[in-house]
Amino acid sequence: MSLHIPFDNSYARLPDGFYSRLDPTPVKAPHLLAFNEALAGVLGISRGEAVELARVFSGNEVPEGAAPLAQLYAGHQFGSFNPQLGDGRAILLGEVVGTDGARRDIQLKGAGPTPYSRMGDGRAWMGPVLREYLVSEAMHAMGIPTTRALAAVATGEPVLRESPLPGAVLTRVASSHIRVGTFQIFAARQDRAALQALFEHTRDRHYPEAAGPADLLRDVAERQARLVVQWLSVGFIHGVMNTDNCTLSGETIDYGPCAFLDAYHPMRVYSSIDRQGRYAYGNQPDILVWNMAQLATALVPLMEDQEAAVEEFSEIIHALPRIIRREWLRLFRAKIGLATEEEGDEALIGDLLNRMAGNQADFTNTFRRLGGTRARDEFTDPAAFDQWAEGWRARLEREAAPQELMDRTNPAFIPRNHRLEEMIEAAVGGDMAPFHRLMEVLARPYADQPEAADLQRPPAPGEEVRATFCGT
Ligand code: AMP
Ligand code: MG
């Protein structure tokens, strides 16, 4: 075998209670759909033939040095605590330390049933696999911390959802898969030794400077705050911000029913299972604070003086909305071209967003086109934009290089929901060209690419995707 992956598996060295060891379940006829050469290079993975890559990244062949396992975790799903979840369809092959010195997990998603599959089949179908591949890579290209995609392999087997669909396996790369829910499971079980081991592992891996749990909490909360504000700044709605989908590393994880805003509305929801709008676009900061409070609760048992810990952790959580607001202002200032700070900026931004919401203005195109003459066309009543722009232009006179700032803050290209649907339909029919074209354009989201103007167009009335699905 020519394919070599330089594994070094630190999670597998944690005690047995953290996971179940098992191999992926082989599939019938693996066929490589996509492979991320650039990422493979960073990971130090030697080049392999497509057939070999398909065998390894479908789980049919366990590469040398791997220590396959399913991780255990719990989590709050839509606010209610589930004391045991775990990888129900994902298997961690192991970790590698890349050529950049960073440690990363290599995980197969859709690799067959595990002890944590509950009623599920442990599989994924091609739609969500290619969707996650594209969206996670697009997020990375936008500069937003995220898990990444190394490979997508068709299994040659159907998976049964409402109808039979072609199966696939995604190889996901993450700086770790440690979740708020990973802490929650050991806290709920009152297993202080496990909690301590997990704390040390997480600290060594992500926050080597943290002196104790309070520092870790503060650092995670700050990273997550910056992350969620970055989501808001590109119109991203995660869709399932359960505590098991919230990483300690501060990376975006679990692209299920996520979506990007077309027309802006602060309460927009796409996920078909989010009936109450808990994870609506504008609720994401509040949910993050709630999730961080759950992490704080799970960390309390680590502290000698628990009463003092509750007080200290509460302060950290209560400081979070201020941090989020500060970050939000910084990014949204940049979105309208402001590098300096003035008293009226927040009101100016708020006024634009209100007008956008009232005029079904496309989120991405409005910001991208602010400096030109076309932003007004995004509004059902262009005069609503003109009125706002008057005050904004006066404010811009006190800025040195607003256009340049806006161009590198406002993406021209996002993975639009209707384009993702189109891409999936084509791929299921055997045509990967739309996938590859989207990958190529989304790799440079801040560059004007006139030949891809069709990918900037919001959905026409008949094309609009109203709901997204978990795809499990
Ligand atoms: P998610 O919504 O993808 O974050 O998944 C929530 C939980 O359901 C996790 O424990 C998953 O491993 C599990 N799960 C999702 N889909 C499947 C499936 N097809 N088979 C088994 N477990 C699944
Ligand atoms: Mg999940």
mmCIF file of N, CA, C and O in Angstrom, residues 218 221-223 225-226 229 316-329:
data_model
loop_
_atom_site.group_PDB
_atom_site.id
_atom_site.type_symbol
_atom_site.label_atom_id
_atom_site.label_comp_id
_atom_site.label_asym_id
_atom_site.label_seq_id
_atom_site.Cartn_x
_atom_site.Cartn_y
_atom_site.Cartn_z
ATOM 1 N N ARG A 218 -13.163 30.496 30.156
ATOM 2 C CA ARG A 218 -13.069 31.844 29.600
ATOM 3 C C ARG A 218 -12.568 31.805 28.161
ATOM 4 O O ARG A 218 -13.117 32.462 27.279
ATOM 5 N N ALA A 221 -15.173 30.200 25.806
ATOM 6 C CA ALA A 221 -16.294 31.129 25.605
ATOM 7 C C ALA A 221 -15.898 32.254 24.654
ATOM 8 O O ALA A 221 -16.674 32.638 23.775
ATOM 9 N N GLU A 222 -14.676 32.743 24.783
ATOM 10 C CA GLU A 222 -14.244 33.824 23.877
ATOM 11 C C GLU A 222 -14.098 33.337 22.446
ATOM 12 O O GLU A 222 -14.510 34.004 21.503
ATOM 13 N N ARG A 223 -13.523 32.145 22.286
ATOM 14 C CA ARG A 223 -13.390 31.615 20.925
ATOM 15 C C ARG A 223 -14.740 31.363 20.290
ATOM 16 O O ARG A 223 -14.972 31.660 19.130
ATOM 17 N N ALA A 225 -17.505 32.841 21.079
ATOM 18 C CA ALA A 225 -18.167 34.124 20.835
ATOM 19 C C ALA A 225 -17.708 34.697 19.492
ATOM 20 O O ALA A 225 -18.519 35.134 18.674
ATOM 21 N N ARG A 226 -16.402 34.641 19.265
ATOM 22 C CA ARG A 226 -15.889 35.148 17.987
ATOM 23 C C ARG A 226 -16.439 34.337 16.821
ATOM 24 O O ARG A 226 -16.772 34.871 15.772
ATOM 25 N N VAL A 229 -20.155 35.196 16.081
ATOM 26 C CA VAL A 229 -20.254 36.502 15.427
ATOM 27 C C VAL A 229 -19.791 36.403 13.971
ATOM 28 O O VAL A 229 -20.370 37.024 13.080
ATOM 29 N N ILE A 316 -17.903 34.832 34.410
ATOM 30 C CA ILE A 316 -17.412 34.604 33.039
ATOM 31 C C ILE A 316 -18.586 34.539 32.056
ATOM 32 O O ILE A 316 -18.553 35.151 30.988
ATOM 33 N N ILE A 317 -19.631 33.841 32.453
ATOM 34 C CA ILE A 317 -20.802 33.709 31.574
ATOM 35 C C ILE A 317 -21.499 35.065 31.421
ATOM 36 O O ILE A 317 -21.889 35.455 30.320
ATOM 37 N N HIS A 318 -21.605 35.800 32.506
ATOM 38 C CA HIS A 318 -22.292 37.090 32.423
ATOM 39 C C HIS A 318 -21.510 38.117 31.608
ATOM 40 O O HIS A 318 -22.086 39.073 31.096
ATOM 41 N N ALA A 319 -20.205 37.903 31.484
ATOM 42 C CA ALA A 319 -19.408 38.839 30.681
ATOM 43 C C ALA A 319 -19.550 38.557 29.175
ATOM 44 O O ALA A 319 -19.178 39.381 28.345
ATOM 45 N N LEU A 320 -20.089 37.388 28.868
ATOM 46 C CA LEU A 320 -20.094 36.947 27.471
ATOM 47 C C LEU A 320 -20.938 37.830 26.532
ATOM 48 O O LEU A 320 -20.462 38.177 25.440
ATOM 49 N N PRO A 321 -22.151 38.213 26.909
ATOM 50 C CA PRO A 321 -22.922 39.082 25.998
ATOM 51 C C PRO A 321 -22.166 40.362 25.626
ATOM 52 O O PRO A 321 -22.252 40.821 24.479
ATOM 53 N N ARG A 322 -21.407 40.903 26.559
ATOM 54 C CA ARG A 322 -20.629 42.116 26.246
ATOM 55 C C ARG A 322 -19.553 41.822 25.206
ATOM 56 O O ARG A 322 -19.304 42.613 24.305
ATOM 57 N N ILE A 323 -18.900 40.666 25.364
ATOM 58 C CA ILE A 323 -17.850 40.281 24.410
ATOM 59 C C ILE A 323 -18.464 40.068 23.024
ATOM 60 O O ILE A 323 -17.928 40.511 22.009
ATOM 61 N N ILE A 324 -19.612 39.411 23.009
ATOM 62 C CA ILE A 324 -20.290 39.161 21.729
ATOM 63 C C ILE A 324 -20.664 40.485 21.069
ATOM 64 O O ILE A 324 -20.441 40.687 19.877
ATOM 65 N N ARG A 325 -21.188 41.401 21.860
ATOM 66 C CA ARG A 325 -21.614 42.688 21.310
ATOM 67 C C ARG A 325 -20.411 43.464 20.753
ATOM 68 O O ARG A 325 -20.470 44.047 19.675
ATOM 69 N N ARG A 326 -19.312 43.415 21.496
ATOM 70 C CA ARG A 326 -18.092 44.099 21.041
ATOM 71 C C ARG A 326 -17.606 43.507 19.705
ATOM 72 O O ARG A 326 -17.291 44.239 18.773
ATOM 73 N N GLU A 327 -17.568 42.179 19.625
ATOM 74 C CA GLU A 327 -17.126 41.514 18.399
ATOM 75 C C GLU A 327 -18.081 41.795 17.238
ATOM 76 O O GLU A 327 -17.669 41.996 16.096
ATOM 77 N N TRP A 328 -19.370 41.766 17.562
ATOM 78 C CA TRP A 328 -20.394 42.010 16.538
ATOM 79 C C TRP A 328 -20.232 43.414 15.952
ATOM 80 O O TRP A 328 -20.238 43.599 14.737
ATOM 81 N N LEU A 329 -20.020 44.375 16.829
ATOM 82 C CA LEU A 329 -19.847 45.755 16.372
ATOM 83 C C LEU A 329 -18.607 45.887 15.497
ATOM 84 O O LEU A 329 -18.628 46.544 14.457
#
